[in-house]
Every structure is written in C-alpha cells, then in structure tokens.
Amino acid sequence: MTEYQLIEADETVYRDGTIKLHGPEGFEGMRRAGQLAASILDDIATMIEPGVTTAAIDDRVRELTLAGGAVPATMGYRGYAHSCCISINHVICHGIPSDKALKDGDIVNVDVTPLLDGWHGDTSRMFFVGDVALKAKRLVDVTYECLMLGIEAAQPGARLGDIGAAIEAHARQFRYGVVREFCGHGLGRLFHDAPEVIHASQAGTGPELKPGMFFTIEPMINLGKPHAKVLSDGWTAVTRDKSLSAQFEHSIGITETGNEIFTASPKGLHQPPY
C-alpha cells in the first residue's frame, strides 16, 4: 500500500519511501528553483556549437547557478565532481563534462539541478550542434513529444503508470526504444525521492497521483533498442547498440486541477532548434 506524507513548511524530510505531498510554500520554492534551472539552459543555448568543450559548458552552468544564489546539486553528489551532466549522441544520461569538444552533427543533452533555498530545480534539454541529420532531429522531436504526453497524463486521480504508458505508446509508433534502467523521481527538498517514474509502464497501475506530489518526468528514447549499460567510470550510461539517444526532463507538481511545470523555459526555448 502506497504511503503519502503531508509535508509542513519547515519540516525536515528524509528518503523513507513515502510520497511527499507539499503545500503552497513548496510550490513557491519549486517555482523559483525550476525557473532558475530553466533560465540556465536558456542561457547556454547560445554557446552550443562545434568546437566548444563540455567542460566550458559545465563552467558556465556553475557560474550561472552561483550567480542565481544557488549551488549545483550534482557537485559532491555520490562523488560526482561537476555542475551538470552532458550527454552526447549515444550517451543516454550522466555524461561527464571534459575537454571533449562538440562536433558538427552532434546532439547533446544538458541536465542541470540548482539547489536554491533548499529546493531542487531539475531539468534537461536537447541541443543541436551545427548541421544535424534528419533522423537525429526526428528522434529529438519525438522525445520531446513523449515528455509532453507524459506530462499531459499526470493528472490528479490518475495513476503513475499512466505516464509511462503514454510515453511508451508514442515512442513505439516510431519503433524507438524506451530506456527502462533509468527513470524519473520524486524531488523537492530531496534530490531523489519516491516515487520512481518509469517511462514504459502499464496504464492504470501504480500509486494514485495526488495534489502536492512533486516529481520529474524525463524520458530517455533510443533510436535503436532500449538497452543501456554504464561505463567503467560508474556514471556514463550509453546505448548497448550504440544508437543515438535523446532525453528531455521537466520537474512538475500535481495540482487540484492538473499539473504545473516548474521548469518551463522563460524564453520559450522548449525544444531545438533554438
């Protein structure tokens, strides 16, 4: 049986398996953190071009995060040493910034999580580098559509499985693979919390969605098969068949009448080309 926990404004929270339900103070905190995260991705859109290193992007993310009064939640998280994750082409997620330069034709995901006043704003977005092949553009477009269909399914009274069912049904129309090894997650004052949001699931299953729930939806869609593997660095996840992968992520809150996207782009830069 699913357990829910109503969170008071200043209550200390722990990862204890309960699904947290937040009030107005939580929504306001998540709006601020989410908008900072989205504005960081808006800013770096202008620097994503051939020859730019992923380390330079990471440096810019750190500068913008600190300037916004926040800290990067990823720095020091389980030993991770960078301000964001940057995943290129066949890297599904958790790509580590380095001196590697972007190349013409790359598709790249940048995933940021500023921690602002105790709240986590978690979002990622795809970017095109130079002239991108049509099949890559189509994958990115469909992945964004999967995200938005998942969000549309996230309504009060619905079930968590409805989100993954909507995502999987759309991806299957294009014979794309939906990654199952990684999922969305609850968040708020904790970076990762219950529930787990599986992106390929059965409609009508899982916990009921209730007002005050906060979680991410972040489908990872592969051009080929859905299988993933983690490299020896312990972080970088890649497609087993080396096919391209794309991902978009929003943090949302369930409301009385629907949901609120905390990480929507202030500049309207929702999907490439920007």
PDB file of C-alpha atoms in Angstrom:
ATOM      1  CA  MET A   1       0.000   0.000   0.000  1.00  0.00           C
ATOM      2  CA  THR A   2       1.377   3.399  -1.003  1.00  0.00           C
ATOM      3  CA  GLU A   3       2.162   5.749   1.871  1.00  0.00           C
ATOM      4  CA  TYR A   4       1.817   9.506   1.485  1.00  0.00           C
ATOM      5  CA  GLN A   5       3.289  12.112   3.811  1.00  0.00           C
ATOM      6  CA  LEU A   6       1.945  15.647   4.123  1.00  0.00           C
ATOM      7  CA  ILE A   7       4.932  17.992   4.452  1.00  0.00           C
ATOM      8  CA  GLU A   8       4.738  21.117   6.587  1.00  0.00           C
ATOM      9  CA  ALA A   9       6.582  24.272   5.514  1.00  0.00           C
ATOM     10  CA  ASP A  10       9.723  23.848   7.631  1.00  0.00           C
ATOM     11  CA  GLU A  11       9.634  20.107   8.264  1.00  0.00           C
ATOM     12  CA  THR A  12      12.846  18.129   7.812  1.00  0.00           C
ATOM     13  CA  VAL A  13      12.311  15.378   5.267  1.00  0.00           C
ATOM     14  CA  TYR A  14      14.061  12.080   4.693  1.00  0.00           C
ATOM     15  CA  ARG A  15      14.069   9.479   1.937  1.00  0.00           C
ATOM     16  CA  ASP A  16      11.876   6.940   3.690  1.00  0.00           C
ATOM     17  CA  GLY A  17       9.798   5.531   0.853  1.00  0.00           C
ATOM     18  CA  THR A  18       6.832   7.810   1.434  1.00  0.00           C
ATOM     19  CA  ILE A  19       5.466  10.046  -1.323  1.00  0.00           C
ATOM     20  CA  LYS A  20       5.611  13.617  -0.082  1.00  0.00           C
ATOM     21  CA  LEU A  21       2.642  15.986  -0.508  1.00  0.00           C
ATOM     22  CA  HIS A  22       3.518  19.696  -0.433  1.00  0.00           C
ATOM     23  CA  GLY A  23       1.577  22.877   0.197  1.00  0.00           C
ATOM     24  CA  PRO A  24       1.824  26.425  -1.202  1.00  0.00           C
ATOM     25  CA  GLU A  25       5.294  27.046   0.280  1.00  0.00           C
ATOM     26  CA  GLY A  26       6.643  24.018  -1.547  1.00  0.00           C
ATOM     27  CA  PHE A  27       5.111  25.105  -4.835  1.00  0.00           C
ATOM     28  CA  GLU A  28       6.667  28.547  -4.489  1.00  0.00           C
ATOM     29  CA  GLY A  29      10.081  27.113  -3.649  1.00  0.00           C
ATOM     30  CA  MET A  30       9.948  24.768  -6.624  1.00  0.00           C
ATOM     31  CA  ARG A  31       8.880  27.576  -8.954  1.00  0.00           C
ATOM     32  CA  ARG A  32      11.941  29.618  -8.020  1.00  0.00           C
ATOM     33  CA  ALA A  33      14.344  26.686  -8.307  1.00  0.00           C
ATOM     34  CA  GLY A  34      12.733  25.456 -11.507  1.00  0.00           C
ATOM     35  CA  GLN A  35      12.836  28.829 -13.195  1.00  0.00           C
ATOM     36  CA  LEU A  36      16.499  29.251 -12.311  1.00  0.00           C
ATOM     37  CA  ALA A  37      17.239  25.831 -13.819  1.00  0.00           C
ATOM     38  CA  ALA A  38      15.313  26.666 -16.992  1.00  0.00           C
ATOM     39  CA  SER A  39      16.983  30.059 -17.337  1.00  0.00           C
ATOM     40  CA  ILE A  40      20.413  28.387 -17.127  1.00  0.00           C
ATOM     41  CA  LEU A  41      19.524  26.177 -20.097  1.00  0.00           C
ATOM     42  CA  ASP A  42      18.169  29.222 -21.943  1.00  0.00           C
ATOM     43  CA  ASP A  43      21.500  30.988 -21.437  1.00  0.00           C
ATOM     44  CA  ILE A  44      23.765  28.172 -22.586  1.00  0.00           C
ATOM     45  CA  ALA A  45      21.759  27.667 -25.798  1.00  0.00           C
ATOM     46  CA  THR A  46      23.873  30.383 -27.407  1.00  0.00           C
ATOM     47  CA  MET A  47      27.163  28.596 -26.697  1.00  0.00           C
ATOM     48  CA  ILE A  48      26.290  25.122 -28.012  1.00  0.00           C
ATOM     49  CA  GLU A  49      28.277  24.980 -31.251  1.00  0.00           C
ATOM     50  CA  PRO A  50      31.106  22.985 -32.830  1.00  0.00           C
ATOM     51  CA  GLY A  51      34.441  23.340 -31.017  1.00  0.00           C
ATOM     52  CA  VAL A  52      33.016  24.198 -27.589  1.00  0.00           C
ATOM     53  CA  THR A  53      34.119  21.768 -24.886  1.00  0.00           C
ATOM     54  CA  THR A  54      31.710  20.174 -22.471  1.00  0.00           C
ATOM     55  CA  ALA A  55      33.957  21.443 -19.644  1.00  0.00           C
ATOM     56  CA  ALA A  56      33.324  25.019 -20.828  1.00  0.00           C
ATOM     57  CA  ILE A  57      29.579  24.384 -20.743  1.00  0.00           C
ATOM     58  CA  ASP A  58      29.899  22.968 -17.245  1.00  0.00           C
ATOM     59  CA  ASP A  59      31.857  26.047 -16.132  1.00  0.00           C
ATOM     60  CA  ARG A  60      29.120  28.311 -17.470  1.00  0.00           C
ATOM     61  CA  VAL A  61      26.421  26.281 -15.716  1.00  0.00           C
ATOM     62  CA  ARG A  62      28.306  26.631 -12.428  1.00  0.00           C
ATOM     63  CA  GLU A  63      28.711  30.401 -12.893  1.00  0.00           C
ATOM     64  CA  LEU A  64      25.019  30.883 -13.633  1.00  0.00           C
ATOM     65  CA  THR A  65      23.958  28.656 -10.752  1.00  0.00           C
ATOM     66  CA  LEU A  66      26.075  30.554  -8.223  1.00  0.00           C
ATOM     67  CA  ALA A  67      25.011  33.914  -9.667  1.00  0.00           C
ATOM     68  CA  GLY A  68      21.403  32.856  -9.120  1.00  0.00           C
ATOM     69  CA  GLY A  69      22.033  32.308  -5.413  1.00  0.00           C
ATOM     70  CA  ALA A  70      22.064  28.517  -5.694  1.00  0.00           C
ATOM     71  CA  VAL A  71      24.586  25.689  -5.729  1.00  0.00           C
ATOM     72  CA  PRO A  72      24.790  22.797  -8.228  1.00  0.00           C
ATOM     73  CA  ALA A  73      23.168  19.817  -6.517  1.00  0.00           C
ATOM     74  CA  THR A  74      25.322  17.417  -8.543  1.00  0.00           C
ATOM     75  CA  MET A  75      28.642  18.673  -7.163  1.00  0.00           C
ATOM     76  CA  GLY A  76      29.711  16.200  -4.497  1.00  0.00           C
ATOM     77  CA  TYR A  77      26.639  14.009  -5.045  1.00  0.00           C
ATOM     78  CA  ARG A  78      27.911  10.440  -4.581  1.00  0.00           C
ATOM     79  CA  GLY A  79      31.375  11.691  -5.521  1.00  0.00           C
ATOM     80  CA  TYR A  80      30.335  13.458  -8.729  1.00  0.00           C
ATOM     81  CA  ALA A  81      32.598  16.467  -9.316  1.00  0.00           C
ATOM     82  CA  HIS A  82      30.745  18.593 -11.888  1.00  0.00           C
ATOM     83  CA  SER A  83      27.921  21.123 -12.073  1.00  0.00           C
ATOM     84  CA  CYS A  84      25.824  19.297 -14.655  1.00  0.00           C
ATOM     85  CA  CYS A  85      25.663  16.192 -16.829  1.00  0.00           C
ATOM     86  CA  ILE A  86      26.308  16.482 -20.577  1.00  0.00           C
ATOM     87  CA  SER A  87      25.379  13.514 -22.756  1.00  0.00           C
ATOM     88  CA  ILE A  88      26.309  13.366 -26.455  1.00  0.00           C
ATOM     89  CA  ASN A  89      24.852  11.174 -29.215  1.00  0.00           C
ATOM     90  CA  HIS A  90      24.754   7.553 -27.940  1.00  0.00           C
ATOM     91  CA  VAL A  91      25.211   8.612 -24.310  1.00  0.00           C
ATOM     92  CA  ILE A  92      21.813   8.190 -22.654  1.00  0.00           C
ATOM     93  CA  CYS A  93      22.447  10.151 -19.455  1.00  0.00           C
ATOM     94  CA  HIS A  94      25.027  11.122 -16.809  1.00  0.00           C
ATOM     95  CA  GLY A  95      27.717  12.086 -19.310  1.00  0.00           C
ATOM     96  CA  ILE A  96      30.702  13.653 -17.525  1.00  0.00           C
ATOM     97  CA  PRO A  97      31.975  17.084 -18.699  1.00  0.00           C
ATOM     98  CA  SER A  98      35.531  17.038 -20.037  1.00  0.00           C
ATOM     99  CA  ASP A  99      37.851  18.612 -22.597  1.00  0.00           C
ATOM    100  CA  LYS A 100      35.909  16.811 -25.324  1.00  0.00           C
ATOM    101  CA  ALA A 101      34.772  19.323 -27.970  1.00  0.00           C
ATOM    102  CA  LEU A 102      31.358  19.230 -29.598  1.00  0.00           C
ATOM    103  CA  LYS A 103      31.339  18.306 -33.283  1.00  0.00           C
ATOM    104  CA  ASP A 104      29.120  19.317 -36.161  1.00  0.00           C
ATOM    105  CA  GLY A 105      26.138  16.977 -36.281  1.00  0.00           C
ATOM    106  CA  ASP A 106      26.135  16.066 -32.573  1.00  0.00           C
ATOM    107  CA  ILE A 107      23.002  16.014 -30.483  1.00  0.00           C
ATOM    108  CA  VAL A 108      23.620  16.820 -26.837  1.00  0.00           C
ATOM    109  CA  ASN A 109      21.632  16.778 -23.610  1.00  0.00           C
ATOM    110  CA  VAL A 110      22.477  19.147 -20.758  1.00  0.00           C
ATOM    111  CA  ASP A 111      20.982  18.246 -17.362  1.00  0.00           C
ATOM    112  CA  VAL A 112      21.096  20.837 -14.553  1.00  0.00           C
ATOM    113  CA  THR A 113      19.868  20.861 -10.955  1.00  0.00           C
ATOM    114  CA  PRO A 114      20.386  24.065  -8.974  1.00  0.00           C
ATOM    115  CA  LEU A 115      19.653  23.783  -5.265  1.00  0.00           C
ATOM    116  CA  LEU A 116      18.019  27.090  -4.325  1.00  0.00           C
ATOM    117  CA  ASP A 117      16.893  27.858  -0.775  1.00  0.00           C
ATOM    118  CA  GLY A 118      16.571  24.146  -0.084  1.00  0.00           C
ATOM    119  CA  TRP A 119      14.611  23.251  -3.236  1.00  0.00           C
ATOM    120  CA  HIS A 120      15.834  21.322  -6.288  1.00  0.00           C
ATOM    121  CA  GLY A 121      15.101  22.536  -9.813  1.00  0.00           C
ATOM    122  CA  ASP A 122      15.854  19.548 -12.065  1.00  0.00           C
ATOM    123  CA  THR A 123      15.589  19.791 -15.852  1.00  0.00           C
ATOM    124  CA  SER A 124      17.339  18.771 -19.046  1.00  0.00           C
ATOM    125  CA  ARG A 125      17.073  19.786 -22.663  1.00  0.00           C
ATOM    126  CA  MET A 126      18.430  18.624 -26.026  1.00  0.00           C
ATOM    127  CA  PHE A 127      20.583  20.821 -28.271  1.00  0.00           C
ATOM    128  CA  PHE A 128      21.670  20.529 -31.901  1.00  0.00           C
ATOM    129  CA  VAL A 129      25.317  21.133 -32.776  1.00  0.00           C
ATOM    130  CA  GLY A 130      25.650  22.575 -36.270  1.00  0.00           C
ATOM    131  CA  ASP A 131      24.027  20.633 -39.103  1.00  0.00           C
ATOM    132  CA  VAL A 132      22.211  17.637 -37.602  1.00  0.00           C
ATOM    133  CA  ALA A 133      20.964  14.640 -39.595  1.00  0.00           C
ATOM    134  CA  LEU A 134      17.240  14.297 -40.191  1.00  0.00           C
ATOM    135  CA  LYS A 135      16.989  11.004 -38.274  1.00  0.00           C
ATOM    136  CA  ALA A 136      18.564  12.652 -35.221  1.00  0.00           C
ATOM    137  CA  LYS A 137      16.219  15.639 -35.436  1.00  0.00           C
ATOM    138  CA  ARG A 138      13.237  13.321 -35.655  1.00  0.00           C
ATOM    139  CA  LEU A 139      14.388  11.378 -32.586  1.00  0.00           C
ATOM    140  CA  VAL A 140      14.726  14.600 -30.607  1.00  0.00           C
ATOM    141  CA  ASP A 141      11.308  15.843 -31.742  1.00  0.00           C
ATOM    142  CA  VAL A 142       9.606  12.581 -30.786  1.00  0.00           C
ATOM    143  CA  THR A 143      11.367  12.531 -27.410  1.00  0.00           C
ATOM    144  CA  TYR A 144      10.024  15.993 -26.640  1.00  0.00           C
ATOM    145  CA  GLU A 145       6.561  14.841 -27.681  1.00  0.00           C
ATOM    146  CA  CYS A 146       6.940  11.861 -25.330  1.00  0.00           C
ATOM    147  CA  LEU A 147       7.770  14.206 -22.461  1.00  0.00           C
ATOM    148  CA  MET A 148       4.742  16.406 -23.077  1.00  0.00           C
ATOM    149  CA  LEU A 149       2.399  13.429 -23.481  1.00  0.00           C
ATOM    150  CA  GLY A 150       3.700  12.079 -20.179  1.00  0.00           C
ATOM    151  CA  ILE A 151       3.039  15.425 -18.519  1.00  0.00           C
ATOM    152  CA  GLU A 152      -0.451  15.550 -20.034  1.00  0.00           C
ATOM    153  CA  ALA A 153      -1.169  12.171 -18.434  1.00  0.00           C
ATOM    154  CA  ALA A 154      -0.037  13.400 -14.993  1.00  0.00           C
ATOM    155  CA  GLN A 155      -3.415  14.448 -13.615  1.00  0.00           C
ATOM    156  CA  PRO A 156      -4.858  14.212 -10.093  1.00  0.00           C
ATOM    157  CA  GLY A 157      -6.659  10.908  -9.714  1.00  0.00           C
ATOM    158  CA  ALA A 158      -4.655   9.250 -12.492  1.00  0.00           C
ATOM    159  CA  ARG A 159      -2.117   6.517 -11.799  1.00  0.00           C
ATOM    160  CA  LEU A 160       1.649   6.794 -12.061  1.00  0.00           C
ATOM    161  CA  GLY A 161       1.661   4.078 -14.723  1.00  0.00           C
ATOM    162  CA  ASP A 162      -0.458   6.273 -16.997  1.00  0.00           C
ATOM    163  CA  ILE A 163       2.592   8.486 -17.558  1.00  0.00           C
ATOM    164  CA  GLY A 164       4.850   5.703 -18.787  1.00  0.00           C
ATOM    165  CA  ALA A 165       2.049   4.167 -20.844  1.00  0.00           C
ATOM    166  CA  ALA A 166       1.548   7.433 -22.749  1.00  0.00           C
ATOM    167  CA  ILE A 167       5.288   7.801 -23.366  1.00  0.00           C
ATOM    168  CA  GLU A 168       5.808   4.216 -24.491  1.00  0.00           C
ATOM    169  CA  ALA A 169       2.797   4.216 -26.810  1.00  0.00           C
ATOM    170  CA  HIS A 170       4.097   7.256 -28.668  1.00  0.00           C
ATOM    171  CA  ALA A 171       7.700   6.038 -28.921  1.00  0.00           C
ATOM    172  CA  ARG A 172       6.584   2.660 -30.251  1.00  0.00           C
ATOM    173  CA  GLN A 173       4.884   4.305 -33.214  1.00  0.00           C
ATOM    174  CA  PHE A 174       8.372   5.179 -34.449  1.00  0.00           C
ATOM    175  CA  ARG A 175       9.949   1.878 -33.362  1.00  0.00           C
ATOM    176  CA  TYR A 176      12.112   3.683 -30.827  1.00  0.00           C
ATOM    177  CA  GLY A 177      13.316   2.059 -27.618  1.00  0.00           C
ATOM    178  CA  VAL A 178      12.275   3.454 -24.232  1.00  0.00           C
ATOM    179  CA  VAL A 179      15.062   3.129 -21.662  1.00  0.00           C
ATOM    180  CA  ARG A 180      13.952   1.284 -18.529  1.00  0.00           C
ATOM    181  CA  GLU A 181      17.175   1.271 -16.491  1.00  0.00           C
ATOM    182  CA  PHE A 182      16.720   4.942 -15.542  1.00  0.00           C
ATOM    183  CA  CYS A 183      13.572   6.758 -14.514  1.00  0.00           C
ATOM    184  CA  GLY A 184      12.068   9.965 -13.209  1.00  0.00           C
ATOM    185  CA  HIS A 185      11.842  10.545  -9.481  1.00  0.00           C
ATOM    186  CA  GLY A 186      10.249  12.458  -6.683  1.00  0.00           C
ATOM    187  CA  LEU A 187      12.047  15.626  -5.636  1.00  0.00           C
ATOM    188  CA  GLY A 188      11.669  18.781  -3.611  1.00  0.00           C
ATOM    189  CA  ARG A 189      13.940  19.316  -0.651  1.00  0.00           C
ATOM    190  CA  LEU A 190      15.454  15.936  -1.556  1.00  0.00           C
ATOM    191  CA  PHE A 191      17.245  15.486  -4.894  1.00  0.00           C
ATOM    192  CA  HIS A 192      15.899  11.955  -5.431  1.00  0.00           C
ATOM    193  CA  ASP A 193      12.865  10.640  -3.583  1.00  0.00           C
ATOM    194  CA  ALA A 194       9.785   8.465  -4.047  1.00  0.00           C
ATOM    195  CA  PRO A 195       8.076   7.789  -6.364  1.00  0.00           C
ATOM    196  CA  GLU A 196      10.054   6.299  -9.236  1.00  0.00           C
ATOM    197  CA  VAL A 197       8.552   7.417 -12.540  1.00  0.00           C
ATOM    198  CA  ILE A 198       9.010   4.593 -15.049  1.00  0.00           C
ATOM    199  CA  HIS A 199       8.767   5.732 -18.674  1.00  0.00           C
ATOM    200  CA  ALA A 200       7.451   2.419 -20.027  1.00  0.00           C
ATOM    201  CA  SER A 201       4.612   1.073 -17.925  1.00  0.00           C
ATOM    202  CA  GLN A 202       1.022  -0.114 -17.905  1.00  0.00           C
ATOM    203  CA  ALA A 203      -1.859   2.346 -17.680  1.00  0.00           C
ATOM    204  CA  GLY A 204      -3.942   2.165 -14.525  1.00  0.00           C
ATOM    205  CA  THR A 205      -1.104   0.828 -12.370  1.00  0.00           C
ATOM    206  CA  GLY A 206       0.999   2.370  -9.639  1.00  0.00           C
ATOM    207  CA  PRO A 207       0.263   4.960  -6.956  1.00  0.00           C
ATOM    208  CA  GLU A 208      -2.555   7.451  -7.381  1.00  0.00           C
ATOM    209  CA  LEU A 209      -1.393  10.965  -8.319  1.00  0.00           C
ATOM    210  CA  LYS A 210      -2.452  13.429  -5.627  1.00  0.00           C
ATOM    211  CA  PRO A 211      -2.205  17.233  -5.373  1.00  0.00           C
ATOM    212  CA  GLY A 212       1.097  18.260  -3.812  1.00  0.00           C
ATOM    213  CA  MET A 213       3.207  15.494  -5.380  1.00  0.00           C
ATOM    214  CA  PHE A 214       6.432  16.719  -6.993  1.00  0.00           C
ATOM    215  CA  PHE A 215       8.414  14.583  -9.431  1.00  0.00           C
ATOM    216  CA  THR A 216      10.394  14.619 -12.654  1.00  0.00           C
ATOM    217  CA  ILE A 217       9.384  13.134 -15.980  1.00  0.00           C
ATOM    218  CA  GLU A 218      12.497  12.530 -18.093  1.00  0.00           C
ATOM    219  CA  PRO A 219      12.025  10.000 -20.894  1.00  0.00           C
ATOM    220  CA  MET A 220      15.187   8.616 -22.488  1.00  0.00           C
ATOM    221  CA  ILE A 221      14.383   7.415 -26.005  1.00  0.00           C
ATOM    222  CA  ASN A 222      16.787   5.415 -28.168  1.00  0.00           C
ATOM    223  CA  LEU A 223      16.839   5.325 -31.949  1.00  0.00           C
ATOM    224  CA  GLY A 224      17.505   1.591 -31.646  1.00  0.00           C
ATOM    225  CA  LYS A 225      16.887  -0.911 -28.879  1.00  0.00           C
ATOM    226  CA  PRO A 226      16.102   0.265 -25.320  1.00  0.00           C
ATOM    227  CA  HIS A 227      19.025  -1.402 -23.571  1.00  0.00           C
ATOM    228  CA  ALA A 228      21.631   0.591 -21.636  1.00  0.00           C
ATOM    229  CA  LYS A 229      24.961  -0.060 -19.976  1.00  0.00           C
ATOM    230  CA  VAL A 230      27.057   2.012 -17.570  1.00  0.00           C
ATOM    231  CA  LEU A 231      30.725   2.563 -18.426  1.00  0.00           C
ATOM    232  CA  SER A 232      33.634   1.887 -16.086  1.00  0.00           C
ATOM    233  CA  ASP A 233      33.569   5.475 -14.743  1.00  0.00           C
ATOM    234  CA  GLY A 234      30.426   4.490 -12.845  1.00  0.00           C
ATOM    235  CA  TRP A 235      28.321   7.300 -14.307  1.00  0.00           C
ATOM    236  CA  THR A 236      28.145   7.414 -18.097  1.00  0.00           C
ATOM    237  CA  ALA A 237      25.202   5.389 -19.443  1.00  0.00           C
ATOM    238  CA  VAL A 238      25.254   4.514 -23.149  1.00  0.00           C
ATOM    239  CA  THR A 239      23.096   2.579 -25.592  1.00  0.00           C
ATOM    240  CA  ARG A 240      24.263  -1.014 -25.923  1.00  0.00           C
ATOM    241  CA  ASP A 241      23.807  -0.947 -29.698  1.00  0.00           C
ATOM    242  CA  LYS A 242      25.500   2.479 -29.987  1.00  0.00           C
ATOM    243  CA  SER A 243      22.352   4.032 -31.435  1.00  0.00           C
ATOM    244  CA  LEU A 244      21.515   7.674 -30.762  1.00  0.00           C
ATOM    245  CA  SER A 245      19.616   8.585 -27.612  1.00  0.00           C
ATOM    246  CA  ALA A 246      17.661  11.704 -26.631  1.00  0.00           C
ATOM    247  CA  GLN A 247      16.150  12.976 -23.394  1.00  0.00           C
ATOM    248  CA  PHE A 248      14.094  15.870 -22.090  1.00  0.00           C
ATOM    249  CA  GLU A 249      13.224  16.458 -18.441  1.00  0.00           C
ATOM    250  CA  HIS A 250      10.795  18.659 -16.543  1.00  0.00           C
ATOM    251  CA  SER A 251      10.015  18.920 -12.847  1.00  0.00           C
ATOM    252  CA  ILE A 252       6.280  19.143 -12.194  1.00  0.00           C
ATOM    253  CA  GLY A 253       3.810  19.396  -9.340  1.00  0.00           C
ATOM    254  CA  ILE A 254       0.345  17.853  -9.267  1.00  0.00           C
ATOM    255  CA  THR A 255      -2.352  20.464  -8.586  1.00  0.00           C
ATOM    256  CA  GLU A 256      -6.065  20.206  -7.786  1.00  0.00           C
ATOM    257  CA  THR A 257      -6.928  20.657 -11.462  1.00  0.00           C
ATOM    258  CA  GLY A 258      -3.920  19.282 -13.362  1.00  0.00           C
ATOM    259  CA  ASN A 259      -0.218  19.932 -13.028  1.00  0.00           C
ATOM    260  CA  GLU A 260       2.312  22.754 -13.014  1.00  0.00           C
ATOM    261  CA  ILE A 261       5.594  22.610 -14.935  1.00  0.00           C
ATOM    262  CA  PHE A 262       8.195  24.244 -12.704  1.00  0.00           C
ATOM    263  CA  THR A 263      10.990  24.164 -15.290  1.00  0.00           C
ATOM    264  CA  ALA A 264       9.337  25.650 -18.387  1.00  0.00           C
ATOM    265  CA  SER A 265      11.688  27.904 -20.389  1.00  0.00           C
ATOM    266  CA  PRO A 266      11.215  31.625 -19.581  1.00  0.00           C
ATOM    267  CA  LYS A 267      12.259  32.445 -23.162  1.00  0.00           C
ATOM    268  CA  GLY A 268      10.104  29.809 -24.809  1.00  0.00           C
ATOM    269  CA  LEU A 269      13.135  27.697 -25.805  1.00  0.00           C
ATOM    270  CA  HIS A 270      11.359  24.402 -25.271  1.00  0.00           C
ATOM    271  CA  GLN A 271      12.977  22.259 -27.997  1.00  0.00           C
ATOM    272  CA  PRO A 272      15.620  22.759 -30.696  1.00  0.00           C
ATOM    273  CA  PRO A 273      16.395  24.446 -32.967  1.00  0.00           C
ATOM    274  CA  TYR A 274      16.612  27.490 -30.700  1.00  0.00           C
TER     275      TYR A 274
END
